GROMACS .gro file of C-alpha atoms in nm:
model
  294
    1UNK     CA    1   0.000   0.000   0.000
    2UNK     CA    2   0.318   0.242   0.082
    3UNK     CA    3   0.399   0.202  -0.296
    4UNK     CA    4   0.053   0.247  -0.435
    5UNK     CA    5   0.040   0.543  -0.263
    6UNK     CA    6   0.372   0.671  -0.323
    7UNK     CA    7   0.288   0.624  -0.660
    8UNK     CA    8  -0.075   0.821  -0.678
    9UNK     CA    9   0.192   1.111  -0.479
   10UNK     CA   10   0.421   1.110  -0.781
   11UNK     CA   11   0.181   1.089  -1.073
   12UNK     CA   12  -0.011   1.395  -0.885
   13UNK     CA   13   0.327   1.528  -0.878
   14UNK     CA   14   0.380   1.499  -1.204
   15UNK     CA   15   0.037   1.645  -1.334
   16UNK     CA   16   0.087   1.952  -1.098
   17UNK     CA   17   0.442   2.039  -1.284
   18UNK     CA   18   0.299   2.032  -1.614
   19UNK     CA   19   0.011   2.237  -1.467
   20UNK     CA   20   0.306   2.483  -1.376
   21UNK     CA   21   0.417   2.469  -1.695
   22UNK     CA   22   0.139   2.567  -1.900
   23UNK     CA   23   0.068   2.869  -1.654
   24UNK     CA   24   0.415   2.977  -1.740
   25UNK     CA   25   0.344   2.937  -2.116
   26UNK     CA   26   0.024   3.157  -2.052
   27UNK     CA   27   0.188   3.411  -1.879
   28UNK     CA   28   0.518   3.418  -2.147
   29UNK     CA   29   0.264   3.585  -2.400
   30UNK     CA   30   0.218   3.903  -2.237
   31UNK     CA   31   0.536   3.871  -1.906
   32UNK     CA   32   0.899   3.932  -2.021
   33UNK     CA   33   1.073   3.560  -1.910
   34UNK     CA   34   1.269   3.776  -1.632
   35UNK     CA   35   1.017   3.950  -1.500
   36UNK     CA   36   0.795   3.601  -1.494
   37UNK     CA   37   1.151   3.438  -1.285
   38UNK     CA   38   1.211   3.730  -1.061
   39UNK     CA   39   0.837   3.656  -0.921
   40UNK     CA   40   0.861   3.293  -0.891
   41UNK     CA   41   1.221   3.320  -0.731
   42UNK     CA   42   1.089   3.582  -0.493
   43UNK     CA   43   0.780   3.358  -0.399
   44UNK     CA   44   0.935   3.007  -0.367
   45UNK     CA   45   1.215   3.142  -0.205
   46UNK     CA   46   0.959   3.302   0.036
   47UNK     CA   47   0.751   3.002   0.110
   48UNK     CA   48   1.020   2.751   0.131
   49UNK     CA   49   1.244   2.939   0.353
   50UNK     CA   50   0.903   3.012   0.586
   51UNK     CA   51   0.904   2.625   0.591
   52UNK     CA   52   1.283   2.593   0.696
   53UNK     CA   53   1.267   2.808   0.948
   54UNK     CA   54   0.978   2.648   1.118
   55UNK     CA   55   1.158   2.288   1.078
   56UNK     CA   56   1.417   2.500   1.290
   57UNK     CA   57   1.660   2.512   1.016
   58UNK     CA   58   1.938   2.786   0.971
   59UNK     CA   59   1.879   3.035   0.638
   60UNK     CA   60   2.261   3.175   0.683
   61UNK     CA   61   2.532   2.849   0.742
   62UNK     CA   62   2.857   2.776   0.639
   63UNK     CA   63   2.737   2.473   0.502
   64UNK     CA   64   2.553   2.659   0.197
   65UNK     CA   65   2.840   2.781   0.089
   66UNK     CA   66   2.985   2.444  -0.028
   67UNK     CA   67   3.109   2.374  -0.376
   68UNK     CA   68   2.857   2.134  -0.382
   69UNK     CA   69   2.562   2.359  -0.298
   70UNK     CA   70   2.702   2.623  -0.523
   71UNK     CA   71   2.716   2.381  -0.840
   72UNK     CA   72   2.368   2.279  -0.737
   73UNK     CA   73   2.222   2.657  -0.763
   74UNK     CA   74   2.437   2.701  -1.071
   75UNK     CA   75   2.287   2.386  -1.198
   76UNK     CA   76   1.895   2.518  -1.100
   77UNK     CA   77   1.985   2.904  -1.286
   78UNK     CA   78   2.149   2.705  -1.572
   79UNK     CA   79   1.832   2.455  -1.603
   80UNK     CA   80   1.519   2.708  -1.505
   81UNK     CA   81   1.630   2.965  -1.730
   82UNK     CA   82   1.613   2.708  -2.055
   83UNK     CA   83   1.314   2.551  -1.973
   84UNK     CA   84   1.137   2.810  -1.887
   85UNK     CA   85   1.236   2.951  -2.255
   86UNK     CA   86   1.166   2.620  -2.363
   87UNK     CA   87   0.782   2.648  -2.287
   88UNK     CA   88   0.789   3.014  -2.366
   89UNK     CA   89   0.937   2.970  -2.713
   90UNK     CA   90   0.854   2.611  -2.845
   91UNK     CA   91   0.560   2.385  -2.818
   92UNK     CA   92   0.509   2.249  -2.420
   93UNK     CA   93   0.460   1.895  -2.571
   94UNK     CA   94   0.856   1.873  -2.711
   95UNK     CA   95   0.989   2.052  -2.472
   96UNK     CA   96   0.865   1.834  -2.170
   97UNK     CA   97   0.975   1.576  -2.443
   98UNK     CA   98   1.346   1.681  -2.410
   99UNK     CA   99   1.341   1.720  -2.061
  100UNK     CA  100   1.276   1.334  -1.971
  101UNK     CA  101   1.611   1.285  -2.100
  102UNK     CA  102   1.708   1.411  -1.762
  103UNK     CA  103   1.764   1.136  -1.606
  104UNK     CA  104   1.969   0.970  -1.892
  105UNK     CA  105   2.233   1.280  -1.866
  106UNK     CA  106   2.223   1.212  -1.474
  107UNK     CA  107   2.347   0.880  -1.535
  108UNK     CA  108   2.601   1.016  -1.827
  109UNK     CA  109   2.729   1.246  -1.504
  110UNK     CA  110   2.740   1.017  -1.256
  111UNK     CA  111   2.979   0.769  -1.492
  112UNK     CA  112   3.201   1.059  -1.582
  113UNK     CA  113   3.226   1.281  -1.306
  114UNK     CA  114   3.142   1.063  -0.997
  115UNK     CA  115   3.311   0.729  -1.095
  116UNK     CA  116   2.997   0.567  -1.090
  117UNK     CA  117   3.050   0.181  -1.317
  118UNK     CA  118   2.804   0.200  -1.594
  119UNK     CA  119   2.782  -0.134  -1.809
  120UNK     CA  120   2.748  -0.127  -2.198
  121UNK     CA  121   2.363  -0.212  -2.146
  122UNK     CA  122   2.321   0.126  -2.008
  123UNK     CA  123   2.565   0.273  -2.209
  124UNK     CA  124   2.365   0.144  -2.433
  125UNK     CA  125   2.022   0.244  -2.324
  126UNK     CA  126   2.168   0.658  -2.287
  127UNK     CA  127   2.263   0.659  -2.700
  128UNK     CA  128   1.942   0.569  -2.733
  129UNK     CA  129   1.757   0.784  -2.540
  130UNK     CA  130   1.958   1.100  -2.690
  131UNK     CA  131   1.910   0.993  -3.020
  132UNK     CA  132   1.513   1.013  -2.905
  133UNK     CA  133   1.609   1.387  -2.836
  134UNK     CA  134   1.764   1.454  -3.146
  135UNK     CA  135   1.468   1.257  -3.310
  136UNK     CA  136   1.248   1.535  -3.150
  137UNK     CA  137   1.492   1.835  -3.219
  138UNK     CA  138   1.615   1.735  -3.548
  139UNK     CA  139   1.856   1.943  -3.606
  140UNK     CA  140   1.920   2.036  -3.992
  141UNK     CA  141   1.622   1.918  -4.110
  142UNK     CA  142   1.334   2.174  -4.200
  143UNK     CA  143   1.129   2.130  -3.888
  144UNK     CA  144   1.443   2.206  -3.656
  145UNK     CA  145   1.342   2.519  -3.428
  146UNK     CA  146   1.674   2.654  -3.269
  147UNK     CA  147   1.488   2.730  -2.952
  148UNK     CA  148   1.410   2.381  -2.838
  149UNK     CA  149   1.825   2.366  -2.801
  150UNK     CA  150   1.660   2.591  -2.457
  151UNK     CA  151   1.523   2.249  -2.351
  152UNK     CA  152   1.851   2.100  -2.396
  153UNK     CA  153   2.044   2.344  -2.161
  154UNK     CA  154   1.765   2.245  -1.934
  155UNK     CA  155   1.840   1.869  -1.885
  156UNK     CA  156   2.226   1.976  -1.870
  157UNK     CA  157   2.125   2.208  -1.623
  158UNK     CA  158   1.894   1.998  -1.405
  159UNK     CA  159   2.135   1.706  -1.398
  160UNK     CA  160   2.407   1.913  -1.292
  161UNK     CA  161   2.175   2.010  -1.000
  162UNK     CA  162   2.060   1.612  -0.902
  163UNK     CA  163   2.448   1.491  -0.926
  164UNK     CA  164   2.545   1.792  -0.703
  165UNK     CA  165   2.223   1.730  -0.478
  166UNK     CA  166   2.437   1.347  -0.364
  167UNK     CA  167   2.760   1.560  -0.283
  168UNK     CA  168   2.622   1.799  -0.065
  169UNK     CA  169   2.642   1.764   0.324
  170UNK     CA  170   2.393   1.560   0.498
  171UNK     CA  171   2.316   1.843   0.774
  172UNK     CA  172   2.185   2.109   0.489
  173UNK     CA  173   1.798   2.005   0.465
  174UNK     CA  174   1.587   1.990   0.161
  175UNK     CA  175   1.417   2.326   0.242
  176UNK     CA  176   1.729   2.484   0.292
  177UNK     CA  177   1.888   2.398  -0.071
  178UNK     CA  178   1.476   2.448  -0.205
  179UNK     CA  179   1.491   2.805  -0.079
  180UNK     CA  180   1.791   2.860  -0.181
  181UNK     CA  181   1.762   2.714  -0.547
  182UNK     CA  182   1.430   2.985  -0.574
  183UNK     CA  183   1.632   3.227  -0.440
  184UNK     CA  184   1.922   3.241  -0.728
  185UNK     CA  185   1.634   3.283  -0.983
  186UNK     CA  186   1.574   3.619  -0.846
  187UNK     CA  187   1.914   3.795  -0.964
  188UNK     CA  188   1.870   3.553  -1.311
  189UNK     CA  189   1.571   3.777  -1.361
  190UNK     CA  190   1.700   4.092  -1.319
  191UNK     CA  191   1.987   4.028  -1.508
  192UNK     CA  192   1.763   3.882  -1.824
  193UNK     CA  193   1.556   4.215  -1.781
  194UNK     CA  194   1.857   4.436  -1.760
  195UNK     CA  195   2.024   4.290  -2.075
  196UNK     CA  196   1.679   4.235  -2.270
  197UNK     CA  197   1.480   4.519  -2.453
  198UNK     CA  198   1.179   4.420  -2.251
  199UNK     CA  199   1.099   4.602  -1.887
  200UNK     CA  200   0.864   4.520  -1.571
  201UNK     CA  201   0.520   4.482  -1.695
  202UNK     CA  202   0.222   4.597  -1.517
  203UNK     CA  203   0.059   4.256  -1.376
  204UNK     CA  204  -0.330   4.284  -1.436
  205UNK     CA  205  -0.535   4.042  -1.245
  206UNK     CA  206  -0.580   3.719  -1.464
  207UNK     CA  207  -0.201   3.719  -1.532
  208UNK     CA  208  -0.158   3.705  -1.144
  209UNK     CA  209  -0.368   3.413  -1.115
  210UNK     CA  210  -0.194   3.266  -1.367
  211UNK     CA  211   0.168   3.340  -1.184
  212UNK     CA  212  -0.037   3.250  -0.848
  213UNK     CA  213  -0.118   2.905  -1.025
  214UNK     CA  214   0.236   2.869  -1.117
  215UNK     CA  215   0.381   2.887  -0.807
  216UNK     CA  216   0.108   2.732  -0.597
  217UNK     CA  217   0.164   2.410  -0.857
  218UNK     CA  218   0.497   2.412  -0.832
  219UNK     CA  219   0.524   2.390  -0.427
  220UNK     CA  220   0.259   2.165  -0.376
  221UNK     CA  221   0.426   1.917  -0.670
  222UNK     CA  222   0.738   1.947  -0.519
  223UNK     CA  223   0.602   1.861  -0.172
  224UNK     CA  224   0.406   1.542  -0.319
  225UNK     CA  225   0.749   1.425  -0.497
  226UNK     CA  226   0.940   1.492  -0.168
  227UNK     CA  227   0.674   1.241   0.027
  228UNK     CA  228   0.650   0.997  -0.218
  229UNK     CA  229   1.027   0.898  -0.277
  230UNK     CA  230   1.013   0.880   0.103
  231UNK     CA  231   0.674   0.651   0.130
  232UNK     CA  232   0.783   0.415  -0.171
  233UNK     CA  233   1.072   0.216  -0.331
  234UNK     CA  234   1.275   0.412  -0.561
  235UNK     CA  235   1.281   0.173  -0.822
  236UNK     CA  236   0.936   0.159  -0.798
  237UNK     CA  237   0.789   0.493  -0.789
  238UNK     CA  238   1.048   0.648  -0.995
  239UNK     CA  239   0.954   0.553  -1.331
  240UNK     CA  240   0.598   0.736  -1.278
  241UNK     CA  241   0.803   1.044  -1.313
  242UNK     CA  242   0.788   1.006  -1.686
  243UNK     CA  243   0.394   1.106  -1.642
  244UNK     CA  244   0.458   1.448  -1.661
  245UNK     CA  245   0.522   1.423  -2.065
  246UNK     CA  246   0.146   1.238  -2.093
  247UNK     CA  247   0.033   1.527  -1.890
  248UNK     CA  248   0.226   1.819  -2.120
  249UNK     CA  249   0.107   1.623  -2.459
  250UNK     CA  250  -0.259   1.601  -2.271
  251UNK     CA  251  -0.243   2.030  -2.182
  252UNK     CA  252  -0.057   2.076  -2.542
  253UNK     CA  253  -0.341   1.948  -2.749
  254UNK     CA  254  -0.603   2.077  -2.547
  255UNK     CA  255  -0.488   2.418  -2.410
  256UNK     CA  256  -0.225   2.520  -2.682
  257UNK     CA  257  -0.386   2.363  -2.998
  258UNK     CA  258  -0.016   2.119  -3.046
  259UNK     CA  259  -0.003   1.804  -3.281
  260UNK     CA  260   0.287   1.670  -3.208
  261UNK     CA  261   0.466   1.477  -3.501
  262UNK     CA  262   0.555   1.122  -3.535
  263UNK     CA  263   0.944   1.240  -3.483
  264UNK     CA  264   0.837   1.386  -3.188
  265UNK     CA  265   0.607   1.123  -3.059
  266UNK     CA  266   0.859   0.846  -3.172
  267UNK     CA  267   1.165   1.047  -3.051
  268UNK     CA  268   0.965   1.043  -2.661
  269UNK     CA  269   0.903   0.702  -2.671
  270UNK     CA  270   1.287   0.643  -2.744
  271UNK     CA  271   1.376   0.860  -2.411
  272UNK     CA  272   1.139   0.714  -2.214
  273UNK     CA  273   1.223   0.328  -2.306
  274UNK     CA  274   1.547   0.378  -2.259
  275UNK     CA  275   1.519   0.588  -1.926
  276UNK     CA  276   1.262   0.336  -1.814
  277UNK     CA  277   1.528   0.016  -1.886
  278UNK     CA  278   1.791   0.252  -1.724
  279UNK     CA  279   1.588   0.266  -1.382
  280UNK     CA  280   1.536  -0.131  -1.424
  281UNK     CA  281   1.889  -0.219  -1.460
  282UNK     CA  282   2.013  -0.012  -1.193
  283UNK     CA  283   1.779  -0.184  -0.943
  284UNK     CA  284   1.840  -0.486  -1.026
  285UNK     CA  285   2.255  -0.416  -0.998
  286UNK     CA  286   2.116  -0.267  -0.627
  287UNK     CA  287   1.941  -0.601  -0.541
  288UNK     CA  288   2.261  -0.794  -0.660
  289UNK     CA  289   2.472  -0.597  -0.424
  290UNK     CA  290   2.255  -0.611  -0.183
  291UNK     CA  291   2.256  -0.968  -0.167
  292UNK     CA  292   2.634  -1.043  -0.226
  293UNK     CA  293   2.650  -0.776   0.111
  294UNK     CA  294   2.452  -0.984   0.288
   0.00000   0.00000   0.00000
């Protein structure tokens, strides 16, 4: 029942981020894309360091100021900033496409950087899965749009932040490097605002739902994904992250008008196989140490 549940928590989770994401689509139209960062940065910075501090956790330590917790927020500027220009610029549907190569490029990291023994079945399995992305971006070819390389610096981006996430020190809490992760996106707005043509907008009501929406979506999600990798097996729960994409191609068609193509369609199903037989082989390499440990 702990994993059933775990895994209703992380399909929610999933549905709520794509909700995100198509408020931040809305809101693109009429928002410059710094303006739209310096508010959620401000917020989520706001609410998750009012959640630290009542966990009793330090805002200001030493600890935060680790290379690893500096790579992380470089990795969370470097990965917000292209996805959100992902969404704002391309369709939602390929863009949450690209990004569930995350995972893949996590992997990729974890072989190069942190010594981590891949075999050639995963090996394998990541070609695969990045041919899926160029599948989606083709690049040459007459459908290629030069902004969906945006959803590209998002997955290197993002899996620079997960591989720094297992180096940093056990005593700095999850709403510690959450506020601090929103808070970075506040000075990546004002420098895309100061360097861009655009200025601060006037915010009428139905665009600060939409932000409202945004942020609200975002929080909660990231709460539910917190508690479920907690409730549930990893290798069990973690493959229902790949929902999110059903849930963008879902809001794309109905909300943004999108027909995805069959190199995008077949392209997704290439990243998520191979992610999917990525998450399998590494538990069952877990359960085979596991039981030559014991």
């Amino acid at each position: 029942m702990d994993n059933l549940r775990a895994i209703l928590l992380m399909v929610a989770a999933m549905a709520g981020f794509a909700l995100e994401d198509m408020f931040i689509k809305h809101v693109s139209a009429t928002l410059p894309i710094g303006q739209i960062l310096l508010v959620l940065g401000t917020g989520g910075a706001v609410i998750f360091a009012a959640l630290a501090l009542r966990q009793g956790a330090r805002l200001i330590s030493r600890d935060l100021f680790t290379r690893p917790v500096l790579l992380r927020n470089a990795g969370e500027v470097i990965g917000t900033m292209g996805f959100v220009l992902a969404i704002a610029m391309t369709p939602l549907s390929s863009a949450s496409a690209i990004l569930q190569a995350t995972p893949l490029a996590v992997t990729l990291g974890a072989a190069l950087f942190l010594g981590e023994q891949v075999g050639w079945r995963r090996w394998s399995a990541i070609g695969i899965g990045f041919f899926g992305v160029l599948m989606v971006i083709r690049p040459g070819l007459s459908g290629f749009e030069p902004a969906s390389l945006f959803a590209v610096q998002a997955v290197v981006g993002l899996a620079l932040r997960d591989l720094a996430t297992r180096a940093t020190p056990r005593n700095v809490t999850t709403m510690q490097l959450s506020t601090y992760g929103f808070a970075t996106l506040v000075p990546l707005g004002a420098v895309l605002l100061a360097v861009s043509p655009e200025t601060l907008q006037p915010i009428p009501g139905p665009t600060a739902l939409r932000l409202a929406g945004a942020l609200g979506f975002g929080v909660t999600s990231y709460y539910a994904i917190v508690a479920a990798m907690r409730m549930g097996e990893v290798s069990v729960v973690t493959p229902f992250r790949y929902a999110r994409l059903v849930f963008a191609l879902i809001i794309g068609t109905l909300v943004f008008g999108e027909h995805p193509d069959a190199w995008t369609l077949a392209g997704a199903a290439l990243i998520i196989g191979s992610g999917l037989y990525t998450f399998a082989r590494e538990a069952q390499l877990r359960r085979r140490r596991a039981r030559a440990a014991a």
